[in-house]
Amino acid sequence: MHVVIMGCGRVGSTLAHSLESRGHSVAVIDHDSDAFRRLGPEFAGITVTGAGFDGEVLRQAGIERADAFAAVSSGDNSNIISARLARETFGVSRVAARIYDQRRAQVYERLGIPTVATVRWTADRMLRHLVPEGNVEIFRDPTSTVSIVEVPVHKDWIGRSVHALEGATGARVAYLIRFGIGTLPAPSTVVQEGDQLFMLVTDDIAATVTSVAAAPPEGGL
């Protein structure tokens, strides 16, 4: 893949190195040429000084052959304008924008542009560690229909299969974390003590899923 990144701050530079380490070609855009120092001498990609919403700057970065575009500058307006330009003018299929304003993030996701709402994501992650009761949303799809939530389960589910839990709750286990490592469970996977379970839910069943998982399983499951 060829990926164009707008913004060479800590997020942009880290993302650039992560993509390069996976064998992708990368171009980074920033209005401040000094920002490229964060990339270090080992960076083999393209650097372009300019605004990420300038069509000519985007072309210099290879937007016309890009498979993906990430807008991670410090400005919400710049990020969303450049993301829409990449999607609507240059036809880049994979586009994502970092947005600080949660309300704006929700609007742009409904326009079909995936966003990472930095403040909301950080607050939710902190809440999960501070107040483990109930469920905390980890992900929501761009249409705001399906989300992934961490669902605490009653201790009596330990030793029961993931398939049984899915049957009882009507929701699917997206993944679990066991011993600090994410795992994709099979239907036969058995819930172990200490597992963190993350389930795919819609808003209309989220409360039911939480309450069923928090209660002992019915006999015979």
PDB file of C-alpha atoms in Angstrom:
ATOM      1  CA  MET A   1       0.000   0.000   0.000  1.00  0.00           C
ATOM      2  CA  HIS A   2       0.927   3.647  -0.432  1.00  0.00           C
ATOM      3  CA  VAL A   3      -0.297   5.742   2.496  1.00  0.00           C
ATOM      4  CA  VAL A   4      -0.360   9.533   2.726  1.00  0.00           C
ATOM      5  CA  ILE A   5      -0.291  11.037   6.224  1.00  0.00           C
ATOM      6  CA  MET A   6      -1.133  14.663   6.935  1.00  0.00           C
ATOM      7  CA  GLY A   7       0.565  15.840  10.125  1.00  0.00           C
ATOM      8  CA  CYS A   8       4.015  14.943  11.395  1.00  0.00           C
ATOM      9  CA  GLY A   9       3.458  15.276  15.123  1.00  0.00           C
ATOM     10  CA  ARG A  10       3.905  12.410  17.543  1.00  0.00           C
ATOM     11  CA  VAL A  11       0.955  10.483  16.123  1.00  0.00           C
ATOM     12  CA  GLY A  12       1.828  11.064  12.481  1.00  0.00           C
ATOM     13  CA  SER A  13       5.509  10.181  12.853  1.00  0.00           C
ATOM     14  CA  THR A  14       4.718   7.054  14.897  1.00  0.00           C
ATOM     15  CA  LEU A  15       2.120   5.983  12.336  1.00  0.00           C
ATOM     16  CA  ALA A  16       4.597   6.552   9.499  1.00  0.00           C
ATOM     17  CA  HIS A  17       7.222   4.316  11.115  1.00  0.00           C
ATOM     18  CA  SER A  18       4.639   1.642  11.916  1.00  0.00           C
ATOM     19  CA  LEU A  19       3.480   1.548   8.297  1.00  0.00           C
ATOM     20  CA  GLU A  20       7.037   1.449   6.961  1.00  0.00           C
ATOM     21  CA  SER A  21       7.917  -1.414   9.274  1.00  0.00           C
ATOM     22  CA  ARG A  22       5.049  -3.353   7.693  1.00  0.00           C
ATOM     23  CA  GLY A  23       6.449  -2.821   4.210  1.00  0.00           C
ATOM     24  CA  HIS A  24       4.185   0.000   3.034  1.00  0.00           C
ATOM     25  CA  SER A  25       5.347   3.141   1.244  1.00  0.00           C
ATOM     26  CA  VAL A  26       4.577   6.357   3.111  1.00  0.00           C
ATOM     27  CA  ALA A  27       4.392  10.061   2.339  1.00  0.00           C
ATOM     28  CA  VAL A  28       4.098  12.602   5.154  1.00  0.00           C
ATOM     29  CA  ILE A  29       2.766  16.152   4.756  1.00  0.00           C
ATOM     30  CA  ASP A  30       3.289  18.965   7.236  1.00  0.00           C
ATOM     31  CA  HIS A  31       3.232  22.752   6.942  1.00  0.00           C
ATOM     32  CA  ASP A  32       6.346  22.949   9.131  1.00  0.00           C
ATOM     33  CA  SER A  33       9.442  21.360   7.568  1.00  0.00           C
ATOM     34  CA  ASP A  34      11.092  21.124  11.006  1.00  0.00           C
ATOM     35  CA  ALA A  35       8.429  18.595  12.013  1.00  0.00           C
ATOM     36  CA  PHE A  36      10.018  16.000   9.741  1.00  0.00           C
ATOM     37  CA  ARG A  37      12.888  15.704  12.218  1.00  0.00           C
ATOM     38  CA  ARG A  38      10.611  13.418  14.210  1.00  0.00           C
ATOM     39  CA  LEU A  39      10.876  10.858  11.420  1.00  0.00           C
ATOM     40  CA  GLY A  40      14.610  10.436  11.897  1.00  0.00           C
ATOM     41  CA  PRO A  41      17.230   9.555   9.287  1.00  0.00           C
ATOM     42  CA  GLU A  42      15.940   6.001   8.894  1.00  0.00           C
ATOM     43  CA  PHE A  43      12.663   7.143   7.322  1.00  0.00           C
ATOM     44  CA  ALA A  44      12.695   6.165   3.636  1.00  0.00           C
ATOM     45  CA  GLY A  45       9.415   7.726   2.584  1.00  0.00           C
ATOM     46  CA  ILE A  46       8.422  11.045   1.035  1.00  0.00           C
ATOM     47  CA  THR A  47       8.129  14.307   2.952  1.00  0.00           C
ATOM     48  CA  VAL A  48       6.183  17.243   1.513  1.00  0.00           C
ATOM     49  CA  THR A  49       6.006  20.693   3.084  1.00  0.00           C
ATOM     50  CA  GLY A  50       2.623  22.349   2.687  1.00  0.00           C
ATOM     51  CA  ALA A  51      -1.046  22.194   3.589  1.00  0.00           C
ATOM     52  CA  GLY A  52      -2.747  18.821   3.463  1.00  0.00           C
ATOM     53  CA  PHE A  53      -5.824  20.323   1.861  1.00  0.00           C
ATOM     54  CA  ASP A  54      -3.838  21.741  -1.071  1.00  0.00           C
ATOM     55  CA  GLY A  55      -4.423  19.590  -4.138  1.00  0.00           C
ATOM     56  CA  GLU A  56      -0.923  20.119  -5.548  1.00  0.00           C
ATOM     57  CA  VAL A  57       0.681  19.223  -2.213  1.00  0.00           C
ATOM     58  CA  LEU A  58      -1.389  16.052  -2.104  1.00  0.00           C
ATOM     59  CA  ARG A  59      -0.301  15.157  -5.626  1.00  0.00           C
ATOM     60  CA  GLN A  60       3.347  15.581  -4.655  1.00  0.00           C
ATOM     61  CA  ALA A  61       2.704  13.116  -1.845  1.00  0.00           C
ATOM     62  CA  GLY A  62       1.309  10.592  -4.308  1.00  0.00           C
ATOM     63  CA  ILE A  63      -2.366  10.913  -3.451  1.00  0.00           C
ATOM     64  CA  GLU A  64      -3.381   9.798  -6.938  1.00  0.00           C
ATOM     65  CA  ARG A  65      -1.888   6.352  -6.309  1.00  0.00           C
ATOM     66  CA  ALA A  66      -2.619   6.236  -2.583  1.00  0.00           C
ATOM     67  CA  ASP A  67      -4.484   3.324  -1.049  1.00  0.00           C
ATOM     68  CA  ALA A  68      -5.089   5.163   2.228  1.00  0.00           C
ATOM     69  CA  PHE A  69      -5.002   8.650   3.742  1.00  0.00           C
ATOM     70  CA  ALA A  70      -4.713   9.650   7.405  1.00  0.00           C
ATOM     71  CA  ALA A  71      -5.334  13.194   8.639  1.00  0.00           C
ATOM     72  CA  VAL A  72      -3.701  13.508  12.055  1.00  0.00           C
ATOM     73  CA  SER A  73      -2.721  17.157  12.327  1.00  0.00           C
ATOM     74  CA  SER A  74      -3.623  19.220  15.386  1.00  0.00           C
ATOM     75  CA  GLY A  75      -6.483  21.035  13.628  1.00  0.00           C
ATOM     76  CA  ASP A  76      -9.961  19.526  13.326  1.00  0.00           C
ATOM     77  CA  ASN A  77     -10.917  21.704  10.349  1.00  0.00           C
ATOM     78  CA  SER A  78      -7.729  20.897   8.441  1.00  0.00           C
ATOM     79  CA  ASN A  79      -8.139  17.201   9.134  1.00  0.00           C
ATOM     80  CA  ILE A  80     -11.705  16.936   7.954  1.00  0.00           C
ATOM     81  CA  ILE A  81     -11.219  19.140   4.875  1.00  0.00           C
ATOM     82  CA  SER A  82      -8.198  17.148   3.744  1.00  0.00           C
ATOM     83  CA  ALA A  83      -9.949  13.842   4.483  1.00  0.00           C
ATOM     84  CA  ARG A  84     -12.958  14.824   2.388  1.00  0.00           C
ATOM     85  CA  LEU A  85     -10.663  16.015  -0.397  1.00  0.00           C
ATOM     86  CA  ALA A  86      -8.812  12.695  -0.397  1.00  0.00           C
ATOM     87  CA  ARG A  87     -12.076  10.737  -0.432  1.00  0.00           C
ATOM     88  CA  GLU A  88     -14.248  12.817  -2.739  1.00  0.00           C
ATOM     89  CA  THR A  89     -11.753  14.375  -5.171  1.00  0.00           C
ATOM     90  CA  PHE A  90      -9.008  11.764  -5.397  1.00  0.00           C
ATOM     91  CA  GLY A  91     -11.110   8.686  -4.697  1.00  0.00           C
ATOM     92  CA  VAL A  92      -8.990   7.257  -1.880  1.00  0.00           C
ATOM     93  CA  SER A  93     -11.021   4.389  -0.432  1.00  0.00           C
ATOM     94  CA  ARG A  94      -9.467   4.221   3.038  1.00  0.00           C
ATOM     95  CA  VAL A  95      -9.587   7.569   4.799  1.00  0.00           C
ATOM     96  CA  ALA A  96      -9.498   8.388   8.514  1.00  0.00           C
ATOM     97  CA  ALA A  97      -9.321  11.664  10.412  1.00  0.00           C
ATOM     98  CA  ARG A  98      -8.378  12.523  13.977  1.00  0.00           C
ATOM     99  CA  ILE A  99     -10.940  14.849  15.525  1.00  0.00           C
ATOM    100  CA  TYR A 100     -10.744  16.444  18.968  1.00  0.00           C
ATOM    101  CA  ASP A 101     -14.353  17.699  19.048  1.00  0.00           C
ATOM    102  CA  GLN A 102     -16.568  14.685  19.793  1.00  0.00           C
ATOM    103  CA  ARG A 103     -19.673  16.315  18.314  1.00  0.00           C
ATOM    104  CA  ARG A 104     -17.909  16.961  15.033  1.00  0.00           C
ATOM    105  CA  ALA A 105     -16.613  13.402  14.987  1.00  0.00           C
ATOM    106  CA  GLN A 106     -20.142  12.032  15.145  1.00  0.00           C
ATOM    107  CA  VAL A 107     -21.260  14.257  12.273  1.00  0.00           C
ATOM    108  CA  TYR A 108     -18.361  13.296  10.017  1.00  0.00           C
ATOM    109  CA  GLU A 109     -18.748   9.604  10.742  1.00  0.00           C
ATOM    110  CA  ARG A 110     -22.314   9.865   9.470  1.00  0.00           C
ATOM    111  CA  LEU A 111     -20.849  11.326   6.271  1.00  0.00           C
ATOM    112  CA  GLY A 112     -18.885   8.116   5.902  1.00  0.00           C
ATOM    113  CA  ILE A 113     -15.486   9.355   7.070  1.00  0.00           C
ATOM    114  CA  PRO A 114     -14.137   7.254   9.956  1.00  0.00           C
ATOM    115  CA  THR A 115     -12.810   9.447  12.742  1.00  0.00           C
ATOM    116  CA  VAL A 116     -10.759   8.951  15.878  1.00  0.00           C
ATOM    117  CA  ALA A 117     -12.206  11.258  18.505  1.00  0.00           C
ATOM    118  CA  THR A 118      -9.083  11.661  20.635  1.00  0.00           C
ATOM    119  CA  VAL A 119     -10.670  13.136  23.744  1.00  0.00           C
ATOM    120  CA  ARG A 120     -13.571  10.695  23.839  1.00  0.00           C
ATOM    121  CA  TRP A 121     -11.360   7.661  23.214  1.00  0.00           C
ATOM    122  CA  THR A 122      -8.955   8.657  25.981  1.00  0.00           C
ATOM    123  CA  ALA A 123     -11.772   9.400  28.425  1.00  0.00           C
ATOM    124  CA  ASP A 124     -13.449   6.059  27.701  1.00  0.00           C
ATOM    125  CA  ARG A 125     -10.206   4.150  28.193  1.00  0.00           C
ATOM    126  CA  MET A 126      -9.564   5.929  31.505  1.00  0.00           C
ATOM    127  CA  LEU A 127     -13.140   5.236  32.612  1.00  0.00           C
ATOM    128  CA  ARG A 128     -12.701   1.530  31.869  1.00  0.00           C
ATOM    129  CA  HIS A 129      -9.732   1.362  34.210  1.00  0.00           C
ATOM    130  CA  LEU A 130     -11.225   3.556  36.933  1.00  0.00           C
ATOM    131  CA  VAL A 131     -14.794   2.232  36.973  1.00  0.00           C
ATOM    132  CA  PRO A 132     -14.814  -1.369  35.745  1.00  0.00           C
ATOM    133  CA  GLU A 133     -18.519  -1.880  36.483  1.00  0.00           C
ATOM    134  CA  GLY A 134     -20.900  -1.968  33.550  1.00  0.00           C
ATOM    135  CA  ASN A 135     -19.669  -1.820  29.977  1.00  0.00           C
ATOM    136  CA  VAL A 136     -17.526   0.751  28.218  1.00  0.00           C
ATOM    137  CA  GLU A 137     -17.688   1.345  24.495  1.00  0.00           C
ATOM    138  CA  ILE A 138     -14.416   0.551  22.715  1.00  0.00           C
ATOM    139  CA  PHE A 139     -15.515   1.090  19.110  1.00  0.00           C
ATOM    140  CA  ARG A 140     -18.516   2.371  17.151  1.00  0.00           C
ATOM    141  CA  ASP A 141     -18.933   1.917  13.431  1.00  0.00           C
ATOM    142  CA  PRO A 142     -19.258   4.978  11.132  1.00  0.00           C
ATOM    143  CA  THR A 143     -23.040   4.526  10.830  1.00  0.00           C
ATOM    144  CA  SER A 144     -23.341   4.629  14.642  1.00  0.00           C
ATOM    145  CA  THR A 145     -25.240   1.317  14.606  1.00  0.00           C
ATOM    146  CA  VAL A 146     -22.862  -1.335  15.903  1.00  0.00           C
ATOM    147  CA  SER A 147     -20.426  -0.964  18.780  1.00  0.00           C
ATOM    148  CA  ILE A 148     -17.915  -3.126  20.621  1.00  0.00           C
ATOM    149  CA  VAL A 149     -18.210  -2.992  24.392  1.00  0.00           C
ATOM    150  CA  GLU A 150     -16.334  -4.713  27.176  1.00  0.00           C
ATOM    151  CA  VAL A 151     -18.858  -6.887  29.006  1.00  0.00           C
ATOM    152  CA  PRO A 152     -18.052  -8.116  32.539  1.00  0.00           C
ATOM    153  CA  VAL A 153     -19.370 -11.631  33.108  1.00  0.00           C
ATOM    154  CA  HIS A 154     -20.561 -13.387  36.244  1.00  0.00           C
ATOM    155  CA  LYS A 155     -18.022 -15.744  37.813  1.00  0.00           C
ATOM    156  CA  ASP A 156     -20.273 -18.715  37.033  1.00  0.00           C
ATOM    157  CA  TRP A 157     -19.594 -18.215  33.309  1.00  0.00           C
ATOM    158  CA  ILE A 158     -16.025 -19.375  33.938  1.00  0.00           C
ATOM    159  CA  GLY A 159     -15.724 -22.830  32.395  1.00  0.00           C
ATOM    160  CA  ARG A 160     -18.617 -22.190  30.000  1.00  0.00           C
ATOM    161  CA  SER A 161     -18.152 -21.843  26.255  1.00  0.00           C
ATOM    162  CA  VAL A 162     -18.201 -18.603  24.325  1.00  0.00           C
ATOM    163  CA  HIS A 163     -20.928 -20.189  22.193  1.00  0.00           C
ATOM    164  CA  ALA A 164     -23.137 -20.578  25.268  1.00  0.00           C
ATOM    165  CA  LEU A 165     -22.594 -16.942  26.248  1.00  0.00           C
ATOM    166  CA  GLU A 166     -23.461 -15.784  22.739  1.00  0.00           C
ATOM    167  CA  GLY A 167     -26.607 -17.889  22.746  1.00  0.00           C
ATOM    168  CA  ALA A 168     -27.737 -16.487  26.083  1.00  0.00           C
ATOM    169  CA  THR A 169     -27.041 -12.828  25.273  1.00  0.00           C
ATOM    170  CA  GLY A 170     -27.921 -12.744  21.583  1.00  0.00           C
ATOM    171  CA  ALA A 171     -24.643 -10.955  20.873  1.00  0.00           C
ATOM    172  CA  ARG A 172     -21.329 -12.026  19.381  1.00  0.00           C
ATOM    173  CA  VAL A 173     -17.989 -12.079  21.172  1.00  0.00           C
ATOM    174  CA  ALA A 174     -15.702 -10.007  18.924  1.00  0.00           C
ATOM    175  CA  TYR A 175     -12.513 -10.833  20.823  1.00  0.00           C
ATOM    176  CA  LEU A 176     -11.165 -11.481  24.284  1.00  0.00           C
ATOM    177  CA  ILE A 177      -8.002 -10.512  26.103  1.00  0.00           C
ATOM    178  CA  ARG A 178      -6.335 -13.323  28.015  1.00  0.00           C
ATOM    179  CA  PHE A 179      -3.069 -12.818  29.904  1.00  0.00           C
ATOM    180  CA  GLY A 180      -2.781  -9.409  28.231  1.00  0.00           C
ATOM    181  CA  ILE A 181      -3.016 -10.777  24.675  1.00  0.00           C
ATOM    182  CA  GLY A 182      -5.942 -10.259  22.303  1.00  0.00           C
ATOM    183  CA  THR A 183      -7.492 -13.483  20.976  1.00  0.00           C
ATOM    184  CA  LEU A 184     -10.191 -14.294  18.443  1.00  0.00           C
ATOM    185  CA  PRO A 185     -12.311 -16.947  20.151  1.00  0.00           C
ATOM    186  CA  ALA A 186     -13.841 -19.990  18.502  1.00  0.00           C
ATOM    187  CA  PRO A 187     -17.346 -21.147  19.529  1.00  0.00           C
ATOM    188  CA  SER A 188     -15.686 -23.881  21.602  1.00  0.00           C
ATOM    189  CA  THR A 189     -13.420 -21.423  23.461  1.00  0.00           C
ATOM    190  CA  VAL A 190     -14.039 -21.663  27.197  1.00  0.00           C
ATOM    191  CA  VAL A 191     -14.205 -18.560  29.366  1.00  0.00           C
ATOM    192  CA  GLN A 192     -11.352 -18.499  31.865  1.00  0.00           C
ATOM    193  CA  GLU A 193     -10.831 -16.520  35.037  1.00  0.00           C
ATOM    194  CA  GLY A 194      -9.368 -13.104  34.237  1.00  0.00           C
ATOM    195  CA  ASP A 195     -10.637 -13.000  30.651  1.00  0.00           C
ATOM    196  CA  GLN A 196     -11.799  -9.615  29.338  1.00  0.00           C
ATOM    197  CA  LEU A 197     -14.662 -10.141  26.897  1.00  0.00           C
ATOM    198  CA  PHE A 198     -15.546  -7.646  24.170  1.00  0.00           C
ATOM    199  CA  MET A 199     -18.887  -8.094  22.423  1.00  0.00           C
ATOM    200  CA  LEU A 200     -20.513  -6.715  19.290  1.00  0.00           C
ATOM    201  CA  VAL A 201     -23.837  -5.101  20.172  1.00  0.00           C
ATOM    202  CA  THR A 202     -26.421  -2.690  18.867  1.00  0.00           C
ATOM    203  CA  ASP A 203     -27.854   0.020  21.106  1.00  0.00           C
ATOM    204  CA  ASP A 204     -31.183  -1.758  21.480  1.00  0.00           C
ATOM    205  CA  ILE A 205     -29.642  -4.903  22.992  1.00  0.00           C
ATOM    206  CA  ALA A 206     -26.655  -3.449  24.884  1.00  0.00           C
ATOM    207  CA  ALA A 207     -28.439  -3.265  28.248  1.00  0.00           C
ATOM    208  CA  THR A 208     -29.845  -6.796  27.898  1.00  0.00           C
ATOM    209  CA  VAL A 209     -26.464  -8.229  26.958  1.00  0.00           C
ATOM    210  CA  THR A 210     -24.872  -6.602  30.001  1.00  0.00           C
ATOM    211  CA  SER A 211     -27.532  -7.842  32.414  1.00  0.00           C
ATOM    212  CA  VAL A 212     -27.533 -11.406  31.067  1.00  0.00           C
ATOM    213  CA  ALA A 213     -23.739 -11.643  31.177  1.00  0.00           C
ATOM    214  CA  ALA A 214     -23.670 -10.243  34.707  1.00  0.00           C
ATOM    215  CA  ALA A 215     -26.057 -12.960  35.931  1.00  0.00           C
ATOM    216  CA  PRO A 216     -25.287 -16.669  36.467  1.00  0.00           C
ATOM    217  CA  PRO A 217     -25.978 -18.817  33.390  1.00  0.00           C
ATOM    218  CA  GLU A 218     -29.177 -20.772  33.348  1.00  0.00           C
ATOM    219  CA  GLY A 219     -28.884 -24.481  34.024  1.00  0.00           C
ATOM    220  CA  GLY A 220     -27.995 -26.667  31.112  1.00  0.00           C
ATOM    221  CA  LEU A 221     -26.091 -24.052  29.088  1.00  0.00           C
TER     222      LEU A 221
END
